[in-house]
């Protein structure tokens, strides 16, 4: 393994993910500009625009973390390099999603409670009056297309890298159709004179943002407090962690196995047992038939207290 925090096996995959995230940022910026030009007074459009703007947070945090993982060297001040910088970026993105989702939901509920009657006016284009709602609908449809394709490309890369930040971004992009559908319903509802449709659609969008944020926050917090490795898409224990725990328990019966995650890597502690006589690389303990042995960075043995050799 090189002196960076990134396993050698992942360098090519990481390079592909970095290129994809640059494209993600580019297309997201075009969506933000397009939506911003036709916001009007619609609460739905404003909420969707804010969500699109929030969509920049995960890819930007991913690129910062990827740069630090690939370029940073281990030192006396950072003896483990920046293995956990991806987890820190995941936590920052989760906090942003949760906070803004809660704020958007509050604004939507207040709009419903106060019975705000938003209106969608007309604009003059080439001498013709055009209902602004048609432009809003066109912008909403456009906002669905790039995220759908980018999210589908991000998912396999996130799984190969075991990258929760990239995986969260992929799910947000892939599920962006819900935001678009709610936004379209809100604008059409305004056109039909249903004042409540706009705020209701905004509330649905904000609930989606809040749900993503809470799930990401739970998973990212677990890593920062040395919780057992979590799955990419939920707060359940990951399959890798469960298989590794079973493998170590089978080889060292009666021992207590403790696993924690540092970024995309796993560190294991085997308590109440002596280490084997021969020197073994940590990857030796990875379950057979698995091609993700790079995840296991360390296996430490802690012998029973008061029963060490020589006592």
PDB file of C-alpha atoms in Angstrom:
ATOM      1  CA  UNK A   1       0.000   0.000   0.000  1.00  0.00           C
ATOM      2  CA  UNK A   2       1.257   3.499  -0.793  1.00  0.00           C
ATOM      3  CA  UNK A   3       1.778   6.233   1.747  1.00  0.00           C
ATOM      4  CA  UNK A   4      -1.663   7.688   1.057  1.00  0.00           C
ATOM      5  CA  UNK A   5      -4.832   6.783   2.915  1.00  0.00           C
ATOM      6  CA  UNK A   6      -6.324   5.184  -0.210  1.00  0.00           C
ATOM      7  CA  UNK A   7      -5.718   1.460  -0.910  1.00  0.00           C
ATOM      8  CA  UNK A   8      -3.887   0.876  -4.187  1.00  0.00           C
ATOM      9  CA  UNK A   9      -6.741  -1.273  -5.579  1.00  0.00           C
ATOM     10  CA  UNK A  10      -9.083   1.710  -5.478  1.00  0.00           C
ATOM     11  CA  UNK A  11      -7.017   4.346  -7.231  1.00  0.00           C
ATOM     12  CA  UNK A  12      -8.429   3.792 -10.730  1.00  0.00           C
ATOM     13  CA  UNK A  13     -12.002   3.525  -9.446  1.00  0.00           C
ATOM     14  CA  UNK A  14     -11.523   6.674  -7.401  1.00  0.00           C
ATOM     15  CA  UNK A  15     -10.242   8.526 -10.478  1.00  0.00           C
ATOM     16  CA  UNK A  16     -13.428   7.562 -12.366  1.00  0.00           C
ATOM     17  CA  UNK A  17     -15.576   8.705  -9.457  1.00  0.00           C
ATOM     18  CA  UNK A  18     -13.760  12.053  -9.300  1.00  0.00           C
ATOM     19  CA  UNK A  19     -14.340  12.679 -13.017  1.00  0.00           C
ATOM     20  CA  UNK A  20     -18.014  11.800 -12.638  1.00  0.00           C
ATOM     21  CA  UNK A  21     -18.432  14.169  -9.701  1.00  0.00           C
ATOM     22  CA  UNK A  22     -16.979  17.056 -11.707  1.00  0.00           C
ATOM     23  CA  UNK A  23     -19.616  16.365 -14.366  1.00  0.00           C
ATOM     24  CA  UNK A  24     -22.205  16.128 -11.596  1.00  0.00           C
ATOM     25  CA  UNK A  25     -21.295  19.614 -10.368  1.00  0.00           C
ATOM     26  CA  UNK A  26     -21.418  21.023 -13.901  1.00  0.00           C
ATOM     27  CA  UNK A  27     -24.886  19.654 -14.658  1.00  0.00           C
ATOM     28  CA  UNK A  28     -26.174  20.628 -11.214  1.00  0.00           C
ATOM     29  CA  UNK A  29     -25.054  24.221 -11.832  1.00  0.00           C
ATOM     30  CA  UNK A  30     -26.995  24.282 -15.123  1.00  0.00           C
ATOM     31  CA  UNK A  31     -30.091  23.059 -13.263  1.00  0.00           C
ATOM     32  CA  UNK A  32     -29.671  25.702 -10.548  1.00  0.00           C
ATOM     33  CA  UNK A  33     -29.418  28.477 -13.139  1.00  0.00           C
ATOM     34  CA  UNK A  34     -32.386  27.146 -15.140  1.00  0.00           C
ATOM     35  CA  UNK A  35     -34.597  26.812 -12.067  1.00  0.00           C
ATOM     36  CA  UNK A  36     -33.492  30.187 -10.721  1.00  0.00           C
ATOM     37  CA  UNK A  37     -34.642  31.973 -13.874  1.00  0.00           C
ATOM     38  CA  UNK A  38     -38.266  30.830 -13.458  1.00  0.00           C
ATOM     39  CA  UNK A  39     -38.784  30.757  -9.669  1.00  0.00           C
ATOM     40  CA  UNK A  40     -41.583  33.292  -9.499  1.00  0.00           C
ATOM     41  CA  UNK A  41     -43.581  33.243  -6.243  1.00  0.00           C
ATOM     42  CA  UNK A  42     -44.005  29.471  -6.153  1.00  0.00           C
ATOM     43  CA  UNK A  43     -43.027  27.875  -2.832  1.00  0.00           C
ATOM     44  CA  UNK A  44     -42.564  24.585  -4.672  1.00  0.00           C
ATOM     45  CA  UNK A  45     -40.060  26.073  -7.108  1.00  0.00           C
ATOM     46  CA  UNK A  46     -38.152  27.828  -4.340  1.00  0.00           C
ATOM     47  CA  UNK A  47     -37.942  24.601  -2.321  1.00  0.00           C
ATOM     48  CA  UNK A  48     -36.869  22.564  -5.357  1.00  0.00           C
ATOM     49  CA  UNK A  49     -34.261  25.211  -6.199  1.00  0.00           C
ATOM     50  CA  UNK A  50     -32.841  25.065  -2.680  1.00  0.00           C
ATOM     51  CA  UNK A  51     -32.737  21.257  -2.868  1.00  0.00           C
ATOM     52  CA  UNK A  52     -30.895  21.454  -6.191  1.00  0.00           C
ATOM     53  CA  UNK A  53     -28.431  23.893  -4.644  1.00  0.00           C
ATOM     54  CA  UNK A  54     -27.973  21.503  -1.717  1.00  0.00           C
ATOM     55  CA  UNK A  55     -27.130  18.840  -4.276  1.00  0.00           C
ATOM     56  CA  UNK A  56     -23.740  20.525  -4.652  1.00  0.00           C
ATOM     57  CA  UNK A  57     -22.732  19.702  -1.071  1.00  0.00           C
ATOM     58  CA  UNK A  58     -22.104  15.916  -1.402  1.00  0.00           C
ATOM     59  CA  UNK A  59     -20.027  16.081  -4.628  1.00  0.00           C
ATOM     60  CA  UNK A  60     -17.966  19.024  -3.359  1.00  0.00           C
ATOM     61  CA  UNK A  61     -17.294  17.265  -0.041  1.00  0.00           C
ATOM     62  CA  UNK A  62     -16.448  14.064  -1.928  1.00  0.00           C
ATOM     63  CA  UNK A  63     -13.905  15.843  -4.127  1.00  0.00           C
ATOM     64  CA  UNK A  64     -12.253  17.485  -1.114  1.00  0.00           C
ATOM     65  CA  UNK A  65     -12.073  14.167   0.746  1.00  0.00           C
ATOM     66  CA  UNK A  66     -10.806  12.314  -2.340  1.00  0.00           C
ATOM     67  CA  UNK A  67      -8.038  14.866  -2.842  1.00  0.00           C
ATOM     68  CA  UNK A  68      -6.913  14.536   0.770  1.00  0.00           C
ATOM     69  CA  UNK A  69      -7.018  10.739   0.634  1.00  0.00           C
ATOM     70  CA  UNK A  70      -4.962  10.569  -2.561  1.00  0.00           C
ATOM     71  CA  UNK A  71      -2.454  13.339  -1.850  1.00  0.00           C
ATOM     72  CA  UNK A  72      -1.968  13.518   1.902  1.00  0.00           C
ATOM     73  CA  UNK A  73       0.944  11.678   3.545  1.00  0.00           C
ATOM     74  CA  UNK A  74       1.106  10.155   6.983  1.00  0.00           C
ATOM     75  CA  UNK A  75       2.950  12.249   9.557  1.00  0.00           C
ATOM     76  CA  UNK A  76       3.591  12.488  13.274  1.00  0.00           C
ATOM     77  CA  UNK A  77       0.522  14.700  13.635  1.00  0.00           C
ATOM     78  CA  UNK A  78      -1.623  12.441  11.422  1.00  0.00           C
ATOM     79  CA  UNK A  79      -0.161   8.939  11.793  1.00  0.00           C
ATOM     80  CA  UNK A  80      -3.160   7.343  10.060  1.00  0.00           C
ATOM     81  CA  UNK A  81      -3.165   9.851   7.236  1.00  0.00           C
ATOM     82  CA  UNK A  82      -6.672  11.013   6.414  1.00  0.00           C
ATOM     83  CA  UNK A  83      -8.564   7.730   6.458  1.00  0.00           C
ATOM     84  CA  UNK A  84     -11.543   9.333   8.162  1.00  0.00           C
ATOM     85  CA  UNK A  85     -11.779  12.482   6.062  1.00  0.00           C
ATOM     86  CA  UNK A  86     -14.441  10.845   3.896  1.00  0.00           C
ATOM     87  CA  UNK A  87     -16.486  10.105   7.014  1.00  0.00           C
ATOM     88  CA  UNK A  88     -16.081  13.717   8.140  1.00  0.00           C
ATOM     89  CA  UNK A  89     -17.311  14.935   4.744  1.00  0.00           C
ATOM     90  CA  UNK A  90     -20.248  12.541   5.043  1.00  0.00           C
ATOM     91  CA  UNK A  91     -21.113  14.018   8.435  1.00  0.00           C
ATOM     92  CA  UNK A  92     -20.940  17.613   7.157  1.00  0.00           C
ATOM     93  CA  UNK A  93     -23.205  16.761   4.209  1.00  0.00           C
ATOM     94  CA  UNK A  94     -25.638  14.965   6.543  1.00  0.00           C
ATOM     95  CA  UNK A  95     -25.867  17.957   8.891  1.00  0.00           C
ATOM     96  CA  UNK A  96     -26.505  20.298   5.959  1.00  0.00           C
ATOM     97  CA  UNK A  97     -29.224  18.045   4.523  1.00  0.00           C
ATOM     98  CA  UNK A  98     -30.974  17.619   7.878  1.00  0.00           C
ATOM     99  CA  UNK A  99     -30.880  21.293   8.845  1.00  0.00           C
ATOM    100  CA  UNK A 100     -32.098  22.604   5.490  1.00  0.00           C
ATOM    101  CA  UNK A 101     -34.733  19.850   5.196  1.00  0.00           C
ATOM    102  CA  UNK A 102     -36.143  20.844   8.572  1.00  0.00           C
ATOM    103  CA  UNK A 103     -36.134  24.536   7.611  1.00  0.00           C
ATOM    104  CA  UNK A 104     -37.872  23.877   4.296  1.00  0.00           C
ATOM    105  CA  UNK A 105     -40.516  21.753   6.005  1.00  0.00           C
ATOM    106  CA  UNK A 106     -41.143  24.508   8.558  1.00  0.00           C
ATOM    107  CA  UNK A 107     -41.602  27.095   5.793  1.00  0.00           C
ATOM    108  CA  UNK A 108     -43.989  24.816   3.875  1.00  0.00           C
ATOM    109  CA  UNK A 109     -46.105  24.088   6.971  1.00  0.00           C
ATOM    110  CA  UNK A 110     -46.257  27.800   7.837  1.00  0.00           C
ATOM    111  CA  UNK A 111     -47.360  28.557   4.267  1.00  0.00           C
ATOM    112  CA  UNK A 112     -50.150  25.980   4.583  1.00  0.00           C
ATOM    113  CA  UNK A 113     -51.144  27.276   8.004  1.00  0.00           C
ATOM    114  CA  UNK A 114     -51.315  30.902   6.874  1.00  0.00           C
ATOM    115  CA  UNK A 115     -53.081  29.898   3.632  1.00  0.00           C
ATOM    116  CA  UNK A 116     -50.705  31.836   1.411  1.00  0.00           C
ATOM    117  CA  UNK A 117     -52.123  32.168  -2.091  1.00  0.00           C
ATOM    118  CA  UNK A 118     -49.150  32.165  -4.417  1.00  0.00           C
ATOM    119  CA  UNK A 119     -49.749  33.300  -7.969  1.00  0.00           C
ATOM    120  CA  UNK A 120     -47.992  32.444 -11.212  1.00  0.00           C
ATOM    121  CA  UNK A 121     -48.007  35.347 -13.621  1.00  0.00           C
ATOM    122  CA  UNK A 122     -47.117  35.708 -17.286  1.00  0.00           C
ATOM    123  CA  UNK A 123     -44.063  37.010 -19.095  1.00  0.00           C
ATOM    124  CA  UNK A 124     -43.688  38.473 -22.560  1.00  0.00           C
ATOM    125  CA  UNK A 125     -41.468  36.528 -24.972  1.00  0.00           C
ATOM    126  CA  UNK A 126     -41.135  37.746 -28.562  1.00  0.00           C
ATOM    127  CA  UNK A 127     -44.255  39.836 -28.143  1.00  0.00           C
ATOM    128  CA  UNK A 128     -46.402  36.993 -26.795  1.00  0.00           C
ATOM    129  CA  UNK A 129     -47.746  36.569 -23.255  1.00  0.00           C
ATOM    130  CA  UNK A 130     -46.711  33.175 -21.915  1.00  0.00           C
ATOM    131  CA  UNK A 131     -47.833  31.709 -18.599  1.00  0.00           C
ATOM    132  CA  UNK A 132     -44.737  31.378 -16.411  1.00  0.00           C
ATOM    133  CA  UNK A 133     -45.991  28.003 -15.232  1.00  0.00           C
ATOM    134  CA  UNK A 134     -45.106  26.441 -18.598  1.00  0.00           C
ATOM    135  CA  UNK A 135     -41.499  27.529 -18.149  1.00  0.00           C
ATOM    136  CA  UNK A 136     -41.543  26.197 -14.575  1.00  0.00           C
ATOM    137  CA  UNK A 137     -42.757  22.822 -15.811  1.00  0.00           C
ATOM    138  CA  UNK A 138     -40.076  22.723 -18.518  1.00  0.00           C
ATOM    139  CA  UNK A 139     -37.397  23.587 -15.927  1.00  0.00           C
ATOM    140  CA  UNK A 140     -38.661  20.861 -13.581  1.00  0.00           C
ATOM    141  CA  UNK A 141     -38.554  18.263 -16.373  1.00  0.00           C
ATOM    142  CA  UNK A 142     -35.008  19.302 -17.310  1.00  0.00           C
ATOM    143  CA  UNK A 143     -33.927  19.073 -13.658  1.00  0.00           C
ATOM    144  CA  UNK A 144     -34.842  15.358 -13.640  1.00  0.00           C
ATOM    145  CA  UNK A 145     -32.710  14.225 -16.568  1.00  0.00           C
ATOM    146  CA  UNK A 146     -29.033  14.736 -15.554  1.00  0.00           C
ATOM    147  CA  UNK A 147     -29.439  13.452 -11.950  1.00  0.00           C
ATOM    148  CA  UNK A 148     -31.148  10.277 -13.151  1.00  0.00           C
ATOM    149  CA  UNK A 149     -28.225   9.269 -15.380  1.00  0.00           C
ATOM    150  CA  UNK A 150     -25.510  10.456 -12.991  1.00  0.00           C
ATOM    151  CA  UNK A 151     -27.078   8.636 -10.031  1.00  0.00           C
ATOM    152  CA  UNK A 152     -27.132   5.355 -11.961  1.00  0.00           C
ATOM    153  CA  UNK A 153     -23.412   5.725 -12.752  1.00  0.00           C
ATOM    154  CA  UNK A 154     -22.513   6.691  -9.177  1.00  0.00           C
ATOM    155  CA  UNK A 155     -24.056   3.661  -7.466  1.00  0.00           C
ATOM    156  CA  UNK A 156     -21.611   0.960  -8.697  1.00  0.00           C
ATOM    157  CA  UNK A 157     -18.645   3.270  -8.002  1.00  0.00           C
ATOM    158  CA  UNK A 158     -19.901   3.948  -4.476  1.00  0.00           C
ATOM    159  CA  UNK A 159     -20.239   0.214  -3.821  1.00  0.00           C
ATOM    160  CA  UNK A 160     -16.767  -0.538  -5.202  1.00  0.00           C
ATOM    161  CA  UNK A 161     -15.227   2.227  -3.060  1.00  0.00           C
ATOM    162  CA  UNK A 162     -17.487   1.573  -0.059  1.00  0.00           C
ATOM    163  CA  UNK A 163     -18.076   5.311  -0.048  1.00  0.00           C
ATOM    164  CA  UNK A 164     -21.117   6.447   1.969  1.00  0.00           C
ATOM    165  CA  UNK A 165     -20.802  10.040   0.811  1.00  0.00           C
ATOM    166  CA  UNK A 166     -20.836   9.065  -2.859  1.00  0.00           C
ATOM    167  CA  UNK A 167     -23.626   6.548  -2.219  1.00  0.00           C
ATOM    168  CA  UNK A 168     -25.805   9.186  -0.549  1.00  0.00           C
ATOM    169  CA  UNK A 169     -25.242  11.497  -3.498  1.00  0.00           C
ATOM    170  CA  UNK A 170     -26.161   8.685  -5.895  1.00  0.00           C
ATOM    171  CA  UNK A 171     -29.426   7.943  -4.081  1.00  0.00           C
ATOM    172  CA  UNK A 172     -30.323  11.641  -3.965  1.00  0.00           C
ATOM    173  CA  UNK A 173     -29.733  11.936  -7.709  1.00  0.00           C
ATOM    174  CA  UNK A 174     -31.486   8.713  -8.617  1.00  0.00           C
ATOM    175  CA  UNK A 175     -34.540   9.553  -6.515  1.00  0.00           C
ATOM    176  CA  UNK A 176     -34.745  13.122  -7.810  1.00  0.00           C
ATOM    177  CA  UNK A 177     -37.810  12.134  -9.832  1.00  0.00           C
ATOM    178  CA  UNK A 178     -39.830  12.448  -6.610  1.00  0.00           C
ATOM    179  CA  UNK A 179     -38.830  16.068  -6.267  1.00  0.00           C
ATOM    180  CA  UNK A 180     -39.625  16.710  -9.900  1.00  0.00           C
ATOM    181  CA  UNK A 181     -42.994  14.970  -9.685  1.00  0.00           C
ATOM    182  CA  UNK A 182     -43.954  16.940  -6.586  1.00  0.00           C
ATOM    183  CA  UNK A 183     -42.771  20.147  -8.195  1.00  0.00           C
ATOM    184  CA  UNK A 184     -44.778  19.517 -11.350  1.00  0.00           C
ATOM    185  CA  UNK A 185     -47.872  18.746  -9.286  1.00  0.00           C
ATOM    186  CA  UNK A 186     -47.425  21.943  -7.298  1.00  0.00           C
ATOM    187  CA  UNK A 187     -47.107  24.168 -10.370  1.00  0.00           C
ATOM    188  CA  UNK A 188     -50.032  22.484 -12.148  1.00  0.00           C
ATOM    189  CA  UNK A 189     -52.092  22.821  -8.971  1.00  0.00           C
ATOM    190  CA  UNK A 190     -51.451  26.562  -8.925  1.00  0.00           C
ATOM    191  CA  UNK A 191     -52.544  26.746 -12.539  1.00  0.00           C
ATOM    192  CA  UNK A 192     -55.816  25.039 -11.586  1.00  0.00           C
ATOM    193  CA  UNK A 193     -56.358  27.485  -8.733  1.00  0.00           C
ATOM    194  CA  UNK A 194     -55.504  25.096  -5.885  1.00  0.00           C
ATOM    195  CA  UNK A 195     -53.582  27.448  -3.594  1.00  0.00           C
ATOM    196  CA  UNK A 196     -52.657  24.619  -1.210  1.00  0.00           C
ATOM    197  CA  UNK A 197     -51.020  22.449  -3.910  1.00  0.00           C
ATOM    198  CA  UNK A 198     -47.904  24.627  -4.030  1.00  0.00           C
ATOM    199  CA  UNK A 199     -47.154  24.489  -0.284  1.00  0.00           C
ATOM    200  CA  UNK A 200     -48.115  20.798  -0.082  1.00  0.00           C
ATOM    201  CA  UNK A 201     -45.663  19.907  -2.864  1.00  0.00           C
ATOM    202  CA  UNK A 202     -42.966  21.933  -1.101  1.00  0.00           C
ATOM    203  CA  UNK A 203     -43.656  19.978   2.111  1.00  0.00           C
ATOM    204  CA  UNK A 204     -43.287  16.649   0.257  1.00  0.00           C
ATOM    205  CA  UNK A 205     -39.951  17.736  -1.215  1.00  0.00           C
ATOM    206  CA  UNK A 206     -38.679  18.934   2.166  1.00  0.00           C
ATOM    207  CA  UNK A 207     -39.716  15.645   3.807  1.00  0.00           C
ATOM    208  CA  UNK A 208     -37.620  13.791   1.208  1.00  0.00           C
ATOM    209  CA  UNK A 209     -34.621  16.034   1.974  1.00  0.00           C
ATOM    210  CA  UNK A 210     -35.116  15.623   5.728  1.00  0.00           C
ATOM    211  CA  UNK A 211     -35.413  11.835   5.453  1.00  0.00           C
ATOM    212  CA  UNK A 212     -32.144  11.609   3.484  1.00  0.00           C
ATOM    213  CA  UNK A 213     -30.436  13.864   5.993  1.00  0.00           C
ATOM    214  CA  UNK A 214     -31.548  11.928   9.079  1.00  0.00           C
ATOM    215  CA  UNK A 215     -30.462   8.565   7.641  1.00  0.00           C
ATOM    216  CA  UNK A 216     -27.097   9.996   6.624  1.00  0.00           C
ATOM    217  CA  UNK A 217     -26.672  11.688  10.001  1.00  0.00           C
ATOM    218  CA  UNK A 218     -27.299   8.453  11.917  1.00  0.00           C
ATOM    219  CA  UNK A 219     -24.803   6.513   9.816  1.00  0.00           C
ATOM    220  CA  UNK A 220     -22.103   9.205   9.824  1.00  0.00           C
ATOM    221  CA  UNK A 221     -22.404   9.747  13.577  1.00  0.00           C
ATOM    222  CA  UNK A 222     -21.990   6.022  14.203  1.00  0.00           C
ATOM    223  CA  UNK A 223     -18.643   6.091  12.397  1.00  0.00           C
ATOM    224  CA  UNK A 224     -17.374   9.164  14.248  1.00  0.00           C
ATOM    225  CA  UNK A 225     -18.080   7.535  17.642  1.00  0.00           C
ATOM    226  CA  UNK A 226     -16.394   4.255  16.604  1.00  0.00           C
ATOM    227  CA  UNK A 227     -19.583   2.340  16.002  1.00  0.00           C
ATOM    228  CA  UNK A 228     -19.514  -0.971  14.143  1.00  0.00           C
ATOM    229  CA  UNK A 229     -19.289  -0.580  10.325  1.00  0.00           C
ATOM    230  CA  UNK A 230     -22.670   0.333   8.824  1.00  0.00           C
ATOM    231  CA  UNK A 231     -24.158  -0.581   5.467  1.00  0.00           C
ATOM    232  CA  UNK A 232     -24.046   1.961   2.662  1.00  0.00           C
ATOM    233  CA  UNK A 233     -27.775   2.523   2.409  1.00  0.00           C
ATOM    234  CA  UNK A 234     -28.941   2.021   5.995  1.00  0.00           C
ATOM    235  CA  UNK A 235     -27.898   2.094   9.641  1.00  0.00           C
ATOM    236  CA  UNK A 236     -27.739  -1.724   9.795  1.00  0.00           C
ATOM    237  CA  UNK A 237     -24.400  -3.500  10.202  1.00  0.00           C
ATOM    238  CA  UNK A 238     -22.647  -4.013   6.882  1.00  0.00           C
ATOM    239  CA  UNK A 239     -22.350  -7.465   5.341  1.00  0.00           C
ATOM    240  CA  UNK A 240     -18.559  -7.042   5.273  1.00  0.00           C
ATOM    241  CA  UNK A 241     -18.478  -6.423   9.024  1.00  0.00           C
ATOM    242  CA  UNK A 242     -20.753  -9.374   9.796  1.00  0.00           C
ATOM    243  CA  UNK A 243     -18.723 -11.770   7.622  1.00  0.00           C
ATOM    244  CA  UNK A 244     -15.459 -10.588   9.148  1.00  0.00           C
ATOM    245  CA  UNK A 245     -16.826 -10.953  12.677  1.00  0.00           C
ATOM    246  CA  UNK A 246     -17.936 -14.523  11.910  1.00  0.00           C
ATOM    247  CA  UNK A 247     -14.519 -15.321  10.399  1.00  0.00           C
ATOM    248  CA  UNK A 248     -12.593 -14.043  13.433  1.00  0.00           C
ATOM    249  CA  UNK A 249     -14.984 -15.687  15.889  1.00  0.00           C
ATOM    250  CA  UNK A 250     -14.511 -19.044  14.141  1.00  0.00           C
ATOM    251  CA  UNK A 251     -10.714 -18.824  14.291  1.00  0.00           C
ATOM    252  CA  UNK A 252     -10.587 -17.428  17.834  1.00  0.00           C
ATOM    253  CA  UNK A 253     -13.532 -19.018  19.689  1.00  0.00           C
ATOM    254  CA  UNK A 254     -14.401 -17.334  22.950  1.00  0.00           C
ATOM    255  CA  UNK A 255     -12.735 -14.073  21.978  1.00  0.00           C
ATOM    256  CA  UNK A 256     -14.570 -10.758  21.919  1.00  0.00           C
ATOM    257  CA  UNK A 257     -14.492  -9.151  18.477  1.00  0.00           C
ATOM    258  CA  UNK A 258     -14.700  -5.396  18.162  1.00  0.00           C
ATOM    259  CA  UNK A 259     -14.875  -3.696  14.765  1.00  0.00           C
ATOM    260  CA  UNK A 260     -14.806  -0.034  13.906  1.00  0.00           C
ATOM    261  CA  UNK A 261     -14.767   1.883  10.659  1.00  0.00           C
ATOM    262  CA  UNK A 262     -12.284   4.574   9.675  1.00  0.00           C
ATOM    263  CA  UNK A 263     -13.618   5.972   6.451  1.00  0.00           C
ATOM    264  CA  UNK A 264     -13.819   3.073   4.000  1.00  0.00           C
ATOM    265  CA  UNK A 265     -11.463   0.865   6.061  1.00  0.00           C
ATOM    266  CA  UNK A 266     -12.168  -1.518   8.955  1.00  0.00           C
ATOM    267  CA  UNK A 267      -9.997  -1.997  12.044  1.00  0.00           C
ATOM    268  CA  UNK A 268     -10.534  -5.061  14.229  1.00  0.00           C
ATOM    269  CA  UNK A 269      -9.651  -5.831  17.840  1.00  0.00           C
ATOM    270  CA  UNK A 270      -9.640  -9.430  19.107  1.00  0.00           C
ATOM    271  CA  UNK A 271      -9.925  -9.372  22.907  1.00  0.00           C
ATOM    272  CA  UNK A 272      -9.185 -12.099  25.482  1.00  0.00           C
ATOM    273  CA  UNK A 273      -6.902 -14.172  23.274  1.00  0.00           C
ATOM    274  CA  UNK A 274      -3.226 -14.356  22.333  1.00  0.00           C
ATOM    275  CA  UNK A 275      -2.075 -13.570  18.791  1.00  0.00           C
ATOM    276  CA  UNK A 276      -1.091 -16.495  16.556  1.00  0.00           C
ATOM    277  CA  UNK A 277       2.527 -17.600  16.583  1.00  0.00           C
ATOM    278  CA  UNK A 278       3.282 -16.603  12.993  1.00  0.00           C
ATOM    279  CA  UNK A 279       3.107 -13.069  11.651  1.00  0.00           C
ATOM    280  CA  UNK A 280       0.058 -12.538   9.435  1.00  0.00           C
ATOM    281  CA  UNK A 281      -1.061  -9.653   7.273  1.00  0.00           C
ATOM    282  CA  UNK A 282      -4.510  -8.307   8.267  1.00  0.00           C
ATOM    283  CA  UNK A 283      -5.901  -9.385   4.893  1.00  0.00           C
ATOM    284  CA  UNK A 284      -5.281 -12.992   5.910  1.00  0.00           C
ATOM    285  CA  UNK A 285      -8.337 -12.754   8.174  1.00  0.00           C
ATOM    286  CA  UNK A 286     -10.705 -11.517   5.500  1.00  0.00           C
ATOM    287  CA  UNK A 287     -13.453 -14.081   4.689  1.00  0.00           C
ATOM    288  CA  UNK A 288     -12.588 -16.402   1.821  1.00  0.00           C
ATOM    289  CA  UNK A 289     -14.182 -15.742  -1.524  1.00  0.00           C
ATOM    290  CA  UNK A 290     -14.408 -12.001  -0.863  1.00  0.00           C
ATOM    291  CA  UNK A 291     -12.560  -9.542  -3.100  1.00  0.00           C
ATOM    292  CA  UNK A 292     -12.735  -6.628  -0.667  1.00  0.00           C
ATOM    293  CA  UNK A 293      -9.838  -7.597   1.585  1.00  0.00           C
ATOM    294  CA  UNK A 294      -8.437  -4.098   1.167  1.00  0.00           C
ATOM    295  CA  UNK A 295     -11.069  -2.965   3.683  1.00  0.00           C
ATOM    296  CA  UNK A 296      -9.303  -4.664   6.581  1.00  0.00           C
ATOM    297  CA  UNK A 297      -6.477  -2.330   7.572  1.00  0.00           C
ATOM    298  CA  UNK A 298      -5.589  -3.690  11.031  1.00  0.00           C
ATOM    299  CA  UNK A 299      -6.138  -6.651  13.363  1.00  0.00           C
ATOM    300  CA  UNK A 300      -4.990  -6.159  16.964  1.00  0.00           C
ATOM    301  CA  UNK A 301      -4.885  -8.779  19.706  1.00  0.00           C
ATOM    302  CA  UNK A 302      -5.484  -7.989  23.375  1.00  0.00           C
ATOM    303  CA  UNK A 303      -4.598 -10.919  25.659  1.00  0.00           C
ATOM    304  CA  UNK A 304      -6.616 -11.733  28.804  1.00  0.00           C
ATOM    305  CA  UNK A 305      -5.856  -9.491  31.758  1.00  0.00           C
ATOM    306  CA  UNK A 306      -3.718 -11.186  34.418  1.00  0.00           C
ATOM    307  CA  UNK A 307      -3.049 -14.321  32.319  1.00  0.00           C
ATOM    308  CA  UNK A 308      -0.264 -13.088  30.043  1.00  0.00           C
ATOM    309  CA  UNK A 309       2.709 -15.315  29.532  1.00  0.00           C
ATOM    310  CA  UNK A 310       5.288 -14.933  32.246  1.00  0.00           C
ATOM    311  CA  UNK A 311       2.782 -14.042  34.994  1.00  0.00           C
TER     312      UNK A 311
END
